Coordinates of C-alpha atoms and ligand atoms in Angstrom, one line a residue:
X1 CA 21.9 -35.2 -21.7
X2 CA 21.9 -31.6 -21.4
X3 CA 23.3 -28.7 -19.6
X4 CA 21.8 -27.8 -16.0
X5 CA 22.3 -24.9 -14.1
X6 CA 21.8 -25.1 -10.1
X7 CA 21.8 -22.4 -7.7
X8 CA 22.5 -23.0 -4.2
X9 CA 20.8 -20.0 -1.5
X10 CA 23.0 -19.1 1.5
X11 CA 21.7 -21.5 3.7
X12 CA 22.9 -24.8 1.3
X13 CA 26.3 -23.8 2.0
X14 CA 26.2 -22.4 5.5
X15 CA 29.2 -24.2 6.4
X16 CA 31.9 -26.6 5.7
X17 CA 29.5 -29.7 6.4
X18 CA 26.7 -27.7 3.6
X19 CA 29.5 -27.3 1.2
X20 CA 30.2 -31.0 1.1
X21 CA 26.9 -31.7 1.0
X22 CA 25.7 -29.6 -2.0
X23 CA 29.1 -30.8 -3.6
X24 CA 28.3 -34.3 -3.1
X25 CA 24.7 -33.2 -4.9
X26 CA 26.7 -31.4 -8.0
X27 CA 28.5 -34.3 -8.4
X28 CA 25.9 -37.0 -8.5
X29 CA 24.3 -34.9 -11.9
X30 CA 27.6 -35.2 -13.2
X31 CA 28.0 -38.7 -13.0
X32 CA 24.0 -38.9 -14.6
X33 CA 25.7 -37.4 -17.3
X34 CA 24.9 -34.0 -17.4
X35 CA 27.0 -30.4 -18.1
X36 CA 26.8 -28.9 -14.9
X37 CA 27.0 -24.6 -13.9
X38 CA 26.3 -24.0 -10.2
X39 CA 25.7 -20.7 -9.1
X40 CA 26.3 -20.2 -5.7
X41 CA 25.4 -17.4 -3.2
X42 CA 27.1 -16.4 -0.4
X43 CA 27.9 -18.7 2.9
X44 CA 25.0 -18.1 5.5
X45 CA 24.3 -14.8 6.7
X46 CA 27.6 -13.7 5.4
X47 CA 25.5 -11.0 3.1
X48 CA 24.2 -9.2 6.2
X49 CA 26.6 -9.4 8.4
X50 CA 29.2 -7.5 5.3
X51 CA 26.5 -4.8 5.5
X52 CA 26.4 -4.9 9.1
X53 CA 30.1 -4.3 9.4
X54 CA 29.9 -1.4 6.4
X55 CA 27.4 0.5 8.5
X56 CA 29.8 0.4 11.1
X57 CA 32.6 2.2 9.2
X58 CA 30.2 4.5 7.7
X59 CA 26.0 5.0 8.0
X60 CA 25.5 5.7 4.0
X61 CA 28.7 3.4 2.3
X62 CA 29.5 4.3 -1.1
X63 CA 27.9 1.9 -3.7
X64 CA 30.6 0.8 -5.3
X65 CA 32.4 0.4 -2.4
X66 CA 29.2 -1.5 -0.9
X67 CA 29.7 -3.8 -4.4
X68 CA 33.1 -5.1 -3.9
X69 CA 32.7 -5.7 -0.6
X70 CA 29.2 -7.6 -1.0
X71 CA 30.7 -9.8 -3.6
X72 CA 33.3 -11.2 -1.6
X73 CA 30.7 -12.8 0.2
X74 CA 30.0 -15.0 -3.2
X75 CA 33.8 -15.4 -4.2
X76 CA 34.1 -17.2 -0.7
X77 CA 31.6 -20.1 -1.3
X78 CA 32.4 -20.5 -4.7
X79 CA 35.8 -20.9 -4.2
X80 CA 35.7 -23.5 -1.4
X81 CA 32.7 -25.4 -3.2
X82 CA 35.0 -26.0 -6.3
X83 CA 38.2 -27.7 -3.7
X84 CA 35.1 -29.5 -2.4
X85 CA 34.2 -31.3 -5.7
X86 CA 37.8 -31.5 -6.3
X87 CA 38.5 -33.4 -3.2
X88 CA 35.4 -35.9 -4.5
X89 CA 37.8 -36.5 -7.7
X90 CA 36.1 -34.4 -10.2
X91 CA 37.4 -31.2 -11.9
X92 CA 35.9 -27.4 -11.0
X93 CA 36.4 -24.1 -11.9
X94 CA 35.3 -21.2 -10.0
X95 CA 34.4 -17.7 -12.0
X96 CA 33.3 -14.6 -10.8
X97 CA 30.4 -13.0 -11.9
X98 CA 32.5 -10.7 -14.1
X99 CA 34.5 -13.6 -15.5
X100 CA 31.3 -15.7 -16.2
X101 CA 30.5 -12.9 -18.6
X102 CA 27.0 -11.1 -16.1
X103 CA 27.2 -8.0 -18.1
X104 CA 25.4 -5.4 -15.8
X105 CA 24.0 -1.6 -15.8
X106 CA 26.1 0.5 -13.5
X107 CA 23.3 0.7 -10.9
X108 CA 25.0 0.2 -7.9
X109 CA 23.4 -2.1 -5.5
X110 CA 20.7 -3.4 -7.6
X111 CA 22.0 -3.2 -11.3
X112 CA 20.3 -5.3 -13.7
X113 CA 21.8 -7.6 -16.1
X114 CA 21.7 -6.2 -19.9
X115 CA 24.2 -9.0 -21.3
X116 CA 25.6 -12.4 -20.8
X117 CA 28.4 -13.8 -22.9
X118 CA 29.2 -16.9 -21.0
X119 CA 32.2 -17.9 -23.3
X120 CA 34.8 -18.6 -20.5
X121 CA 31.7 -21.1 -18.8
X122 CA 31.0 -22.8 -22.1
X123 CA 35.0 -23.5 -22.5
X124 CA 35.3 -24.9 -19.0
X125 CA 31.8 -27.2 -19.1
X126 CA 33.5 -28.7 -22.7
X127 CA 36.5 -29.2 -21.5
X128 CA 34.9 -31.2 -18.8
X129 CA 34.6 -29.4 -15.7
X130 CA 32.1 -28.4 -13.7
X131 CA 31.7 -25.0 -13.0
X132 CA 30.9 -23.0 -10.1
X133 CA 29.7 -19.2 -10.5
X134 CA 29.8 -16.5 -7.7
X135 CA 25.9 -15.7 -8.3
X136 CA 24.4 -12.0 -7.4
X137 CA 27.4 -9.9 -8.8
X138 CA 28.5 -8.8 -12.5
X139 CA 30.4 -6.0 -14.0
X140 CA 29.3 -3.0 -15.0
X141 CA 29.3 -2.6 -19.2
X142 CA 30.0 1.5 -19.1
X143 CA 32.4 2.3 -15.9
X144 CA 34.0 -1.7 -15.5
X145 CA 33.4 -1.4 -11.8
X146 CA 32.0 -4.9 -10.4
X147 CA 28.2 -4.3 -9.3
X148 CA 25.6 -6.7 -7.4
X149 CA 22.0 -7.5 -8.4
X150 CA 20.2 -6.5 -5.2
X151 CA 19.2 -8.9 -2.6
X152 CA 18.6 -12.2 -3.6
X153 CA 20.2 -11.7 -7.3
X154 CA 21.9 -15.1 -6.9
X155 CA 18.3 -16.5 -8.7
X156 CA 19.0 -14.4 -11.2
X157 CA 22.1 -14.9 -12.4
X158 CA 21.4 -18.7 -12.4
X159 CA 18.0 -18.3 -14.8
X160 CA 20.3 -15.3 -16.8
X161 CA 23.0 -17.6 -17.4
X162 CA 20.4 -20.9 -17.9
X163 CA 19.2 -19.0 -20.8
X164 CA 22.6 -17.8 -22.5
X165 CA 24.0 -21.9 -22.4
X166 CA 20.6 -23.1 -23.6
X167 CA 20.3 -25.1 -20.8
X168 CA 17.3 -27.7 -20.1
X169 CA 16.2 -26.3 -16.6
X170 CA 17.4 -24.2 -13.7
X171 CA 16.9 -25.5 -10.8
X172 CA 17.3 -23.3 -7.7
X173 CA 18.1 -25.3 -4.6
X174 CA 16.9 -23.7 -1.1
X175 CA 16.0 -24.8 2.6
X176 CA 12.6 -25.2 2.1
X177 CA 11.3 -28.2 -0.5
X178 CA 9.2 -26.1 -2.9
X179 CA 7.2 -23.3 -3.3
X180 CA 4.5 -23.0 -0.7
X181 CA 1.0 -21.8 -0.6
X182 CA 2.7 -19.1 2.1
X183 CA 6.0 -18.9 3.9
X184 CA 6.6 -21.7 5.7
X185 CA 7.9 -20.2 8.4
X186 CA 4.9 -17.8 8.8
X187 CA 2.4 -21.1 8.0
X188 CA 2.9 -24.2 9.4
X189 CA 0.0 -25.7 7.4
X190 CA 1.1 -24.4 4.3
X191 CA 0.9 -26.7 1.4
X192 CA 4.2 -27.3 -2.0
X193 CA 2.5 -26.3 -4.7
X194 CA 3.9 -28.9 -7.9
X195 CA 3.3 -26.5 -10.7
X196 CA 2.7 -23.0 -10.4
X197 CA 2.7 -20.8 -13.7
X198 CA 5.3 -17.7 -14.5
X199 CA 2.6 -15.2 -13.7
X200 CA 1.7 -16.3 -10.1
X201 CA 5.0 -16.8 -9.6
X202 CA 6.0 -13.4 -10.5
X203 CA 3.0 -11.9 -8.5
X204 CA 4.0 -13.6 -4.9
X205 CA 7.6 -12.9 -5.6
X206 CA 7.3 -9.6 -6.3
X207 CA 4.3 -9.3 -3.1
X208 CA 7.6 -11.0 -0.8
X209 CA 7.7 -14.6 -1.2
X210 CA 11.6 -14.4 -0.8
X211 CA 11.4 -18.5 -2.7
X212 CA 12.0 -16.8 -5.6
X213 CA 13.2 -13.4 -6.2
X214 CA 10.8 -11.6 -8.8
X215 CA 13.5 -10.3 -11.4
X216 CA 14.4 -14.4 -12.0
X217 CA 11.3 -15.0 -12.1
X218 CA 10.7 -12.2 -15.0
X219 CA 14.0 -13.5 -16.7
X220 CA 12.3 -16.9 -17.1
X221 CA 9.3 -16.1 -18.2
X222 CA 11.1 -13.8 -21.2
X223 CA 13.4 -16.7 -21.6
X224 CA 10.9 -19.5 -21.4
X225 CA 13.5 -21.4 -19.2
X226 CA 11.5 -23.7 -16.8
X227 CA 12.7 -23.3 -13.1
X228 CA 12.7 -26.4 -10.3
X229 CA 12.6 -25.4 -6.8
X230 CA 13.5 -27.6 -4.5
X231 CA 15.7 -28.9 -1.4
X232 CA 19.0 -29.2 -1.5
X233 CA 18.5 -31.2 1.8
X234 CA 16.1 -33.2 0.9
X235 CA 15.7 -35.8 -2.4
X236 CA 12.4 -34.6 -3.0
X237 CA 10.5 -33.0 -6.1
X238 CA 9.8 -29.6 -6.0
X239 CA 7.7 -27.2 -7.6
X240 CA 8.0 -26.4 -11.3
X241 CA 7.8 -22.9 -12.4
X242 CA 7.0 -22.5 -16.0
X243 CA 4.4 -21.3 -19.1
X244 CA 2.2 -24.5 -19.1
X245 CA 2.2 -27.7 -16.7
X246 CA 5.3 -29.9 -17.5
X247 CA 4.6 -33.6 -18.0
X248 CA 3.5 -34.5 -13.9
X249 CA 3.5 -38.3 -15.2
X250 CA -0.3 -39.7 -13.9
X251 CA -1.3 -36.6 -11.4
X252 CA -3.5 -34.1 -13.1
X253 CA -2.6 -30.5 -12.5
X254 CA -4.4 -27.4 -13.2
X255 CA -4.3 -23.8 -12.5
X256 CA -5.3 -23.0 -8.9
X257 CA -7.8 -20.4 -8.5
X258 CA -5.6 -19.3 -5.4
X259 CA -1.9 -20.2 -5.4
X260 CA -1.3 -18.4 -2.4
X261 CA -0.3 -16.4 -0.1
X262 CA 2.5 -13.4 0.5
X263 CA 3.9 -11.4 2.5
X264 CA 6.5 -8.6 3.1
X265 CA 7.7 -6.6 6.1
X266 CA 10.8 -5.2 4.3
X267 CA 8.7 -1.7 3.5
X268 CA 8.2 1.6 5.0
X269 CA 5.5 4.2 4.0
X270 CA 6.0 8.1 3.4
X271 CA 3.3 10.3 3.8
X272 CA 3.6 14.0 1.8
X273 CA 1.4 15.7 4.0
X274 CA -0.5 18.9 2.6
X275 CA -0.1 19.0 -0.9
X276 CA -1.7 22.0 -2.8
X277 CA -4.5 19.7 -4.7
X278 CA -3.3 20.9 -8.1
X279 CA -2.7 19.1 -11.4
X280 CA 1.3 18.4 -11.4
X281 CA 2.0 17.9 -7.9
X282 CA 2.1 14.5 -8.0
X283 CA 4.4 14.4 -10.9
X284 CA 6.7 16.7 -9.1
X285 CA 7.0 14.4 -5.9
X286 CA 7.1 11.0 -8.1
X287 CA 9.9 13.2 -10.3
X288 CA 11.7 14.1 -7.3
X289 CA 12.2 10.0 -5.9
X290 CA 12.6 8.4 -9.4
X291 CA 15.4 10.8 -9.9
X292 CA 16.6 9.3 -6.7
X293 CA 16.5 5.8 -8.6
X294 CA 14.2 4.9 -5.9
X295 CA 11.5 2.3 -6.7
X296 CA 8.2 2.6 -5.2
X297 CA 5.3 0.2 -4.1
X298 CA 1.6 1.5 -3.5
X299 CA 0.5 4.9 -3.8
X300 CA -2.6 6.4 -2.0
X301 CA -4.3 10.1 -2.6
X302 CA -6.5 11.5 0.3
X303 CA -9.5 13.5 -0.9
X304 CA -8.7 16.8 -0.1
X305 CA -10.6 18.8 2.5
X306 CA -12.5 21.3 0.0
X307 CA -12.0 23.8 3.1
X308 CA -8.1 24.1 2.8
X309 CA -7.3 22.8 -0.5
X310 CA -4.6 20.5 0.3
X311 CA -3.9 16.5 0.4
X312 CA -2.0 14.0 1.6
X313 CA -0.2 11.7 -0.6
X314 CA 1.0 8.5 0.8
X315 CA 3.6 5.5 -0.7
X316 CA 5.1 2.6 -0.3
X317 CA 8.9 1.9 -0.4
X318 CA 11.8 -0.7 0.3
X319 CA 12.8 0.7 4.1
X320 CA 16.4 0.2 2.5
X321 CA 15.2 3.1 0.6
X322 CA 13.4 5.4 3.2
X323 CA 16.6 7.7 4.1
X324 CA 17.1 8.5 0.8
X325 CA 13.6 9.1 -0.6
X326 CA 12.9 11.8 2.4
X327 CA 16.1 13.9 1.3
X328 CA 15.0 13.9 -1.8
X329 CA 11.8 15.3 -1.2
X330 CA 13.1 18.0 1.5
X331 CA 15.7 18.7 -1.5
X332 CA 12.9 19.2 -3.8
X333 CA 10.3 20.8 -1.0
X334 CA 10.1 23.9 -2.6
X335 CA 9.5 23.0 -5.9
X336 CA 6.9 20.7 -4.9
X337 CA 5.3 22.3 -2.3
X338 CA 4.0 20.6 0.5
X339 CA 3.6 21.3 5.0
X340 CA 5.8 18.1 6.2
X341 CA 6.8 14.5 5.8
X342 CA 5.8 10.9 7.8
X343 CA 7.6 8.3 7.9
X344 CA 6.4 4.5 9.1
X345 CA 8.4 1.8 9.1
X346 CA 6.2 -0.3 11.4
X347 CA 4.3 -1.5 8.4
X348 CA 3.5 -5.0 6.9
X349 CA 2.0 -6.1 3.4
X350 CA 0.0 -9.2 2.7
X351 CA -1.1 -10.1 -0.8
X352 CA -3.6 -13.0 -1.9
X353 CA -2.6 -14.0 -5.3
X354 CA -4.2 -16.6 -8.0
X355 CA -4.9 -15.9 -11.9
X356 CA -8.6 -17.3 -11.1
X357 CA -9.8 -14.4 -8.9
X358 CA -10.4 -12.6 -12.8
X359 CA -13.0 -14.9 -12.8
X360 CA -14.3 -15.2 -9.2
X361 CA -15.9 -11.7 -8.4
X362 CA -16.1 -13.2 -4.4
X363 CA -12.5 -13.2 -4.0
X364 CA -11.9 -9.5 -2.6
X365 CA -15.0 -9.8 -0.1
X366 CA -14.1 -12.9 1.3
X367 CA -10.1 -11.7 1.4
X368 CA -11.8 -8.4 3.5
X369 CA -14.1 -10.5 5.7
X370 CA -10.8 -12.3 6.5
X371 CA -9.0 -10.4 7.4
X372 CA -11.7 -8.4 9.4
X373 CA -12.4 -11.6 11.6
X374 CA -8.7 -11.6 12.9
X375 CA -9.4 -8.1 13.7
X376 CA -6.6 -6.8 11.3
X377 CA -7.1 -2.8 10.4
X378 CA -6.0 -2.0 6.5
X379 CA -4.1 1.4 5.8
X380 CA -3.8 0.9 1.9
X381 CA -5.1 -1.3 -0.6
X382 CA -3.8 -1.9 -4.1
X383 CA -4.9 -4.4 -7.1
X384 CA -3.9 -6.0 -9.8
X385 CA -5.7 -8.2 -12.3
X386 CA -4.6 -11.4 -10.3
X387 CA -3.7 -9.9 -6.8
X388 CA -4.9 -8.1 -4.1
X389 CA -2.7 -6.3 -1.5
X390 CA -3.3 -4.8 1.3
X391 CA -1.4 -2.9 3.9
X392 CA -1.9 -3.1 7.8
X393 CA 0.4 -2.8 10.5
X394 CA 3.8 -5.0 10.4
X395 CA 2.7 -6.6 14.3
X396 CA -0.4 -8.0 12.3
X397 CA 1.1 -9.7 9.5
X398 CA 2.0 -13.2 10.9
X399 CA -1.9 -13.2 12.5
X400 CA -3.2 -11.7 8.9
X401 CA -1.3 -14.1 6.5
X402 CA -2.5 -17.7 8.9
X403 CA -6.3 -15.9 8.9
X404 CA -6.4 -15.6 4.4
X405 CA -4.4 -19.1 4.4
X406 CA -7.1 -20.7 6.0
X407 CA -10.2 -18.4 5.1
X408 CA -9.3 -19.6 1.6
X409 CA -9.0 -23.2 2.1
X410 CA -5.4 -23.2 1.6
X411 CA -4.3 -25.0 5.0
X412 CA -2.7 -28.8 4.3
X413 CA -4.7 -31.3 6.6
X414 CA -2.2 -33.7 6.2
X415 CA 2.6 -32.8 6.7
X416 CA 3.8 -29.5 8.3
X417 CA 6.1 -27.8 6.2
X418 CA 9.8 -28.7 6.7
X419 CA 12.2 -25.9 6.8
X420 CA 15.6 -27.2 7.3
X421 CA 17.6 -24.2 7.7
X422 CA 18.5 -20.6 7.2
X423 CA 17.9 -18.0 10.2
X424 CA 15.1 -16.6 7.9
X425 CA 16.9 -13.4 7.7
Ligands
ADP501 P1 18.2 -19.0 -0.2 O1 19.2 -18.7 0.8 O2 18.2 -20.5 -0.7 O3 18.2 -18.1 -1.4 P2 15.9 -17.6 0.8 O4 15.9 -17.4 2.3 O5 16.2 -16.5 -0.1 O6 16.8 -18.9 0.5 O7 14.4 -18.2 0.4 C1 13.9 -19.3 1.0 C2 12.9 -18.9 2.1 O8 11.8 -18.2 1.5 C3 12.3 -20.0 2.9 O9 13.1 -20.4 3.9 C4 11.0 -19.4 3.3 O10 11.1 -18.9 4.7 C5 10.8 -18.2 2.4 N1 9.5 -18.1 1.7 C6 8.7 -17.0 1.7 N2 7.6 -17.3 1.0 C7 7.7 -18.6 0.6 C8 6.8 -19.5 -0.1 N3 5.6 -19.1 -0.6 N4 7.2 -20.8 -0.3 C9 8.4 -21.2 0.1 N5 9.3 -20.4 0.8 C10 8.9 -19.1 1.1
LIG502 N1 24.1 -13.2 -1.0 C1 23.1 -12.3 -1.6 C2 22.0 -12.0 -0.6 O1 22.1 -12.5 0.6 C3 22.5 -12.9 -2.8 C4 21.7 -14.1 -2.7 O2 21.8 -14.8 -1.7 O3 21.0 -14.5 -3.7 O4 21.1 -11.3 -0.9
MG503 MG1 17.1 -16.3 -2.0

C-alpha cells in the first residue's frame, strides 16, 4: 500500500468534536496500511474572522503582515489534530508549510508554489508517523518571509505535495459528499457527479465552484495526480477528478455533455468610462492593473459613439481587488486618458460548463432562453471552448443558477443534496 495525502477544509475540523472525528478517519487509513500526509486548513471560519480583526487595526494590512497572521489560523488545527491521533495511540508530527518544504513566490497573499522538497515529511512518514501539514501557507524562496496561497490554497498544497511523495491519490475531504452538478447550497436538486475530467473541473472551479479551488485543480492535471472528493462526515464515495474514468467497477461512465453548473458572487466590475477610441488604450489600462498584480475576469468594449470618439471599457475583478485596481487607474489617468471610473460590486456570475457543448451548437440558445424565462437581464457575456458565462446582477444569481440547472436537465429526481456543515462563507 501506498502513500495518501488527505486534506481536511475548515469545516472537518470546526471544533474539538471535528478534530477527533477526522483524527479517528486518519487513523483508520493507517491501520489499512497506508503512509499517511494530512493537510489541514484552518478551524472553521477562523480564516475570516483573522481578516476581520486585521481590518480592524488597519483598512489596507501589509501583506506580509496579513501572511503571518493568516497562517496561524492553519498552525492551530494542525497542531491540535496531531495530540488528537496521539491520544488514539498513534504517532504524529505537525509541520508548517515552510517546514514541509511549500517553496513559494513572494507574492503576498496569493503566491504560487514554484518548489516542493518534502524531505522532512518523507523522514517522518518512514519513520512511521503520520503527518499533519498546515495547508494554504509556504515560504517565500527570494525574501524567506512565510506567504499564503490565496483563499482556499489548502487544496493546493495537498495535490502539490501528492505529487512531490508520489503518492497514489489525494483525496480532499469537505462538508459536502462530492462534486455537484451546482452548489449544493444554491441547488437543492443538484446531483454528485462520480467522475468528472481535469478540464471541467478546472472550468467550474475557476467559474466559483469553491469544491475545488482552480489552481489544485491545474496542479493535478500537470501532475496527473487523481483527486477524490468526498465527505469527511460521511463514508461515502465521492467524485473522482482525473484524465480518464478510473475503474467505476460495473457502472458505465462517460463524459457528460453538461457537467454543471457555477457560480460566483466574489467579483466586482469597473467601468473606464470615455476612452479616446484609439489603438493602445487598452493596453495602457490593462498595463496600469497587471502592474498592480491584479488579476482580471471578463472584459467588455462598447462601440464607440462615431459622434464623440470615445468608449467605455468594462472588467471583471475579485472585489478583494477593487480598491486597489481604481488607484491604479486614477494613478495612471493621465497616461491613459479617460472622463471617470464605475465601480459595481452588486454583481453575480453564472457559468454553464460541459466539454460536449463543442459539439452541441444548441447549447448557448437554450442557456439564453434560460435564463430569459427567469426573467434574469445579462450585463456581459464571455466564452470559452467548453463554457459560457454570463454576468447579471448578484440578487439574480441564486434564481439564475436553479433556472440553467433545471433548463438543462440537470435536477436529481431522486436525494437532496446533504451539506453537513460549514457557514458557507
Ligand atoms: P472546505 O472548508 O472543505 O475547503 P469549501 O467551503 O471551500 O470547503 O468548499 C465546499 C463547499 O463548496 C460546499 O459546502 C459547497 O457549498 C460549495 N460548492 C460550490 N459549488 C459546488 C459544487 N459544484 N459541488 C459541491 N460543492 C460546491
Ligand atoms: N484557511 C484558508 C481559507 O479559508 C485556506 C483553506 O481553507 O483552504 O481560505
Ligand atoms: Mg475549500
Amino acid at each position: 500500500m501506498g502513500l495518501v495525502v488527505q486534506k481536511y477544509g475548515g469545516s472537518s475540523v470546526a471544533d474539538a468534536e471535528g478534530i477527533k472525528r477526522v483524527a479517528k478517519r486518519i487513523v483508520e487509513a493507517k491501520k489499512n496500511g497506508h503512509q499517511v500526509v494530512a493537510v489541514v486548513s484552518a478551524m472553521g471560519d477562523t480564516t475570516d474572522e483573522l481578516i476581520d480583526l486585521a481590518e480592524q487595526v488597519s483598512p489596507m494590512p501589509a501583506g506580509r503582515e496579513l501572511d503571518m497572521l493568516l497562517t496561524a489560523g492553519e498552525r492551530i488545527s494542525m497542531a491540535l489534530l496531531a495530540m488528537a491521533i496521539k491520544n488514539l495511540g498513534h504517532s504524529a508530527q505537525s509541520f508548517t508549510g515552510s517546514q514541509a518544504g511549500v517553496i513559494t513566490d513572494s507574492v503576498h497573499n496569493k503566491a504560487r508554489i514554484i518548489d516542493v522538497t518534502p524531505g522532512r515529511i518523507r523522514t517522518s512518514v518512514d519513520e512511521g508517523n503520520i503527518a499533519i501539514v498546515a495547508g494554504f501557507q509556504g515560504v517565500s524562496q527570494d525574501s524567506k518571509d512565510i506567504t499564503t496561497l490565496g483563499r482556499g490554497g489548502s487544496d493546493t498544497t495537498a495535490v502539490a505535495l501528492a505529487a512531490a511523495l508520489d503518492a497514489e491519490v489525494c483525496e480532499i475531504y469537505t462538508d459536502v459528499d462530492g462534486v455537484f452538478t451546482a452548489d449544493p447550497r444554491v441547488v437543492k436538486k443538484a446531483k454528485k457527479i462520480d467522475w468528472i475530467s481535469f478540464e471541467d473541473m478546472l472550468e467550474l472551479a475557476a467559474s466559483g465552484s469553491k469544491v475545488l479551488l482552480h489552481r489544485c485543480v491545474e496542479y493535478a492535471r500537470r501532475y496527473n495526480i487523481p483527486i477524490h472528493v468526498r465527505s469527511s462526515f460521511s463514508g461515502l464515495r465521492g467524485t473522482w477528478v482525473s484524465s480518464e474514468p478510473i475503474d467505476q467497477g460495473d457502472e458505465h461512465v462517460e463524459q457528460a455533455i453538461i457537467s454543471g453548473v457555477a457560480h460566483d458572487t466574489s467579483e466586482a466590475k469597473v467601468t473606464v468610462v470615455g476612452v479616446p477610441d484609439k489603438p493602445g488604450e487598452a493596453a495602457a489600462i490593462f498595463r496600469a492593473i497587471s502592474d498592480a498584480e491584479i488579476n482580471i475576469d471578463m472584459i467588455v468594449q462598447n462601440v464607440s459613439a462615431a459622434s464623440t470618439g470615445l468608449t467605455d471599457i468594462s472588467f471583471t475583478l475579485p472585489k478583494s481587488e477593487g480598491r486597489k485596481a481604481i488607484d491604479a487607474l486614477e494613478k495612471n489617468k493621465g497616461g491613459i486618458g479617460f472622463d471617470s471610473l464605475r465601480y459595481d460590486d452588486q454583481i453575480g456570475k453564472i457559468s454553464l460548463v460541459g466539454a460536449g457543448m463543442k459539439t452541441n451548437p444548441g447549447v448557448t440558445a437554450d442557456f439564453f432562453k434560460a435564463l430569459s424565462d427567469a426573467g434574469v437581464n445579462i450585463e456581459l457575456i464571455s466564452t470559452s471552448e467548453i463554457r459560457i458565462s454570463v454576468v447579471t446582477r448578484a440578487d439574480d444569481v441564486n434564481e439564475a443558477v436553479r433556472a440553467v440547472h433545471s433548463a438543462f436537465g440537470l435536477d436529481s429526481d431522486s436525494d437532496e443534496a446533504v451539506v453537513y456543515g460549514g457557514t458557507g462563507r
